[in-house]
Amino acid sequence: MEENSYKLIILGDTGVGKTSIISRKIYQRFDDNVPLTVGVSNFTITEKIKGKDIELKVWDTAGQEQYASLIPMFSRNSDVCILCCDVTTPNSFDHLEMWKTKLNDSGCDPPIILAINKMDLSSDNFEKIYEDHSKTLEKFDTILYVSAKINSGIADLFQLAAEKAYEYAQNNHKTHSKTVQDM
């Protein structure tokens, strides 16, 4: 991996909008009929942090249960994680702790950004959502409310992910001369 290149893993249940969030960021489009991710897909996104180009190697993971055992392997050496849930699917909030455990099973403990997606489909305000899921949400330091469909909060999400990956690597004196096999 090149200098200023960091691994971003995106985790969450099937259908919470992980691929749609990435598609909105990269291609500036939204599709209501995105096929399910099988295994993992990879993308590259570049953000500017402190005047430097920061390359995020994005790993979009499948949310289906049959792929859950692969998450620790896919998560290995991650510099930041976006953990996604869907405001219209209460079970996706219930599963956040399980995804967090799968990430930690990889042997790494990167910063986590919780992205609550599909805000365009919710009539609830942020306070109501937090109140309904407070026990779960209190476990996360960084929460962003986003919508891939209407492109709300997506740019901020990836900017923040780049900042956190950069800080994490700096604070942990990580070098980025990993081979693809280390990924």
Coordinates of C-alpha atoms in Angstrom, one line a residue:
M1 CA 0.0 0.0 0.0
E2 CA 1.2 3.5 -0.7
E3 CA 1.8 6.1 1.9
N4 CA -1.4 7.9 2.9
S5 CA -3.4 4.9 1.8
Y6 CA -5.8 3.4 4.4
K7 CA -8.2 0.5 4.7
L8 CA -11.8 1.3 5.4
I9 CA -14.2 -1.6 6.1
I10 CA -17.9 -1.1 5.9
L11 CA -20.0 -3.4 8.0
G12 CA -23.8 -3.9 8.7
D13 CA -26.8 -6.0 8.0
T14 CA -28.0 -6.9 4.5
G15 CA -30.1 -4.0 3.1
V16 CA -29.0 -1.2 5.3
G17 CA -27.5 0.6 2.3
K18 CA -23.7 0.0 2.5
T19 CA -23.3 -0.3 -1.3
S20 CA -25.7 2.6 -1.9
I21 CA -23.6 4.8 0.3
I22 CA -20.5 3.9 -1.6
S23 CA -22.2 4.3 -5.0
R24 CA -23.5 7.7 -4.0
K25 CA -20.0 8.9 -3.0
I26 CA -18.2 7.4 -6.0
Y27 CA -20.7 7.7 -8.9
Q28 CA -23.0 10.4 -7.5
R29 CA -26.0 8.2 -8.2
F30 CA -28.6 6.2 -6.3
D31 CA -30.3 3.0 -7.5
D32 CA -33.3 1.5 -5.7
N33 CA -32.4 -2.0 -7.0
V34 CA -28.8 -2.6 -6.0
P35 CA -28.0 -6.3 -6.0
L36 CA -26.8 -7.9 -2.8
T37 CA -23.0 -7.8 -2.3
V38 CA -21.5 -11.3 -2.4
G39 CA -18.5 -11.7 -0.1
V40 CA -16.7 -8.3 -0.5
S41 CA -16.3 -5.6 -3.1
N42 CA -13.4 -3.1 -3.3
F43 CA -13.4 0.6 -4.2
T44 CA -11.0 3.5 -3.9
I45 CA -12.0 6.9 -2.7
T46 CA -9.7 9.9 -2.3
E47 CA -10.2 12.7 0.3
K48 CA -8.0 15.7 1.3
I49 CA -6.8 15.8 4.9
K50 CA -4.4 18.5 6.0
G51 CA -3.5 19.3 2.4
K52 CA -2.7 15.6 1.7
D53 CA -4.5 13.2 -0.6
I54 CA -5.7 10.4 1.5
E55 CA -6.7 7.2 -0.3
L56 CA -9.3 5.0 1.3
K57 CA -9.3 1.4 0.1
V58 CA -12.9 0.7 0.7
W59 CA -14.0 -2.9 1.5
D60 CA -17.8 -3.2 1.1
T61 CA -18.8 -6.4 2.9
A62 CA -21.9 -8.7 2.4
G63 CA -24.3 -8.5 5.3
Q64 CA -25.8 -11.9 4.8
E65 CA -25.3 -14.4 7.7
Q66 CA -23.5 -16.9 5.6
Y67 CA -20.6 -14.4 5.1
A68 CA -20.4 -13.3 8.8
S69 CA -17.6 -15.8 9.6
L70 CA -15.4 -14.1 6.9
I71 CA -15.7 -10.6 8.5
P72 CA -12.7 -11.0 10.8
M73 CA -10.6 -11.9 7.8
F74 CA -11.9 -9.0 5.7
S75 CA -11.5 -6.6 8.6
R76 CA -7.8 -7.4 9.3
N77 CA -5.6 -4.3 9.2
S78 CA -8.5 -1.9 8.9
D79 CA -7.7 1.7 9.8
V80 CA -11.3 2.8 10.1
C81 CA -14.7 1.2 10.1
I82 CA -18.1 2.6 9.0
L83 CA -20.8 0.5 10.7
C84 CA -24.2 1.0 9.1
C85 CA -27.7 0.5 10.3
D86 CA -31.0 1.5 8.7
V87 CA -33.4 3.8 10.5
T88 CA -36.4 1.9 9.1
T89 CA -35.2 -1.5 10.3
P90 CA -35.0 -1.7 14.1
N91 CA -33.2 -5.1 14.0
S92 CA -30.2 -3.5 12.3
F93 CA -29.7 -1.5 15.5
D94 CA -29.9 -4.7 17.5
H95 CA -27.1 -6.3 15.4
L96 CA -24.6 -3.4 15.8
E97 CA -22.9 -5.0 18.8
M98 CA -22.5 -8.3 16.8
W99 CA -20.8 -6.4 13.9
K100 CA -18.5 -4.6 16.3
T101 CA -17.5 -8.0 17.9
K102 CA -16.8 -9.4 14.4
L103 CA -14.5 -6.4 13.7
N104 CA -12.6 -6.9 17.0
D105 CA -12.2 -10.6 16.2
S106 CA -9.9 -9.5 13.4
G107 CA -7.4 -8.4 16.0
C108 CA -7.7 -4.7 15.2
D109 CA -9.5 -2.0 16.9
P110 CA -9.9 0.9 14.4
P111 CA -12.1 3.9 15.1
I112 CA -15.8 3.2 14.3
I113 CA -18.2 5.7 12.7
L114 CA -21.8 4.7 13.0
A115 CA -23.8 5.7 9.9
I116 CA -27.6 5.6 10.4
N117 CA -28.8 5.4 6.9
K118 CA -32.2 6.0 5.1
M119 CA -33.0 9.2 7.1
D120 CA -35.1 10.3 4.1
L121 CA -37.6 7.5 5.0
S122 CA -37.9 8.5 8.6
S123 CA -40.4 11.0 10.0
D124 CA -38.6 10.8 13.4
N125 CA -36.0 13.4 14.4
F126 CA -32.5 12.6 15.6
E127 CA -33.6 12.9 19.3
K128 CA -36.4 10.4 18.8
I129 CA -34.1 7.9 17.0
Y130 CA -31.5 8.3 19.8
E131 CA -34.2 7.8 22.5
D132 CA -35.5 4.7 20.8
H133 CA -32.1 3.1 20.5
S134 CA -30.2 4.8 23.3
K135 CA -28.7 1.7 25.0
T136 CA -27.1 0.7 21.6
L137 CA -26.1 4.2 20.4
E138 CA -24.4 5.2 23.7
K139 CA -21.7 2.7 22.8
F140 CA -20.6 4.8 19.8
D141 CA -18.6 8.0 20.0
T142 CA -19.2 9.1 16.4
I143 CA -22.7 8.9 14.9
L144 CA -23.7 10.4 11.5
Y145 CA -27.3 10.4 10.2
V146 CA -27.1 9.9 6.4
S147 CA -29.2 9.2 3.3
A148 CA -27.7 7.7 0.2
K149 CA -30.9 8.3 -1.7
I150 CA -30.9 12.1 -1.2
N151 CA -27.1 12.4 -0.8
S152 CA -27.4 13.7 2.8
G153 CA -24.3 13.4 4.9
I154 CA -22.4 11.2 2.5
A155 CA -19.5 13.6 1.8
D156 CA -19.1 14.3 5.5
L157 CA -19.1 10.5 6.2
F158 CA -16.2 9.8 3.9
Q159 CA -14.3 13.0 4.9
L160 CA -14.6 11.9 8.6
A161 CA -13.5 8.4 7.7
A162 CA -10.4 9.7 6.1
E163 CA -9.6 11.9 9.0
K164 CA -10.1 9.1 11.5
A165 CA -8.0 6.6 9.4
Y166 CA -5.2 9.2 9.1
E167 CA -5.2 10.0 12.9
Y168 CA -5.4 6.3 13.8
A169 CA -2.4 5.5 11.6
Q170 CA -0.5 8.4 13.0
N171 CA -1.3 7.6 16.6
N172 CA -0.4 3.9 16.2
H173 CA 2.7 4.6 14.1
K174 CA 1.4 2.4 11.4
T175 CA 3.4 2.1 8.3
H176 CA 1.7 1.5 5.0
S177 CA 4.0 -0.8 3.2
K178 CA 1.7 -3.7 3.5
T179 CA 1.4 -6.2 0.7
V180 CA -2.0 -7.2 -0.7
Q181 CA -1.7 -10.4 1.2
D182 CA -1.6 -8.5 4.5
M183 CA -4.9 -6.9 3.6

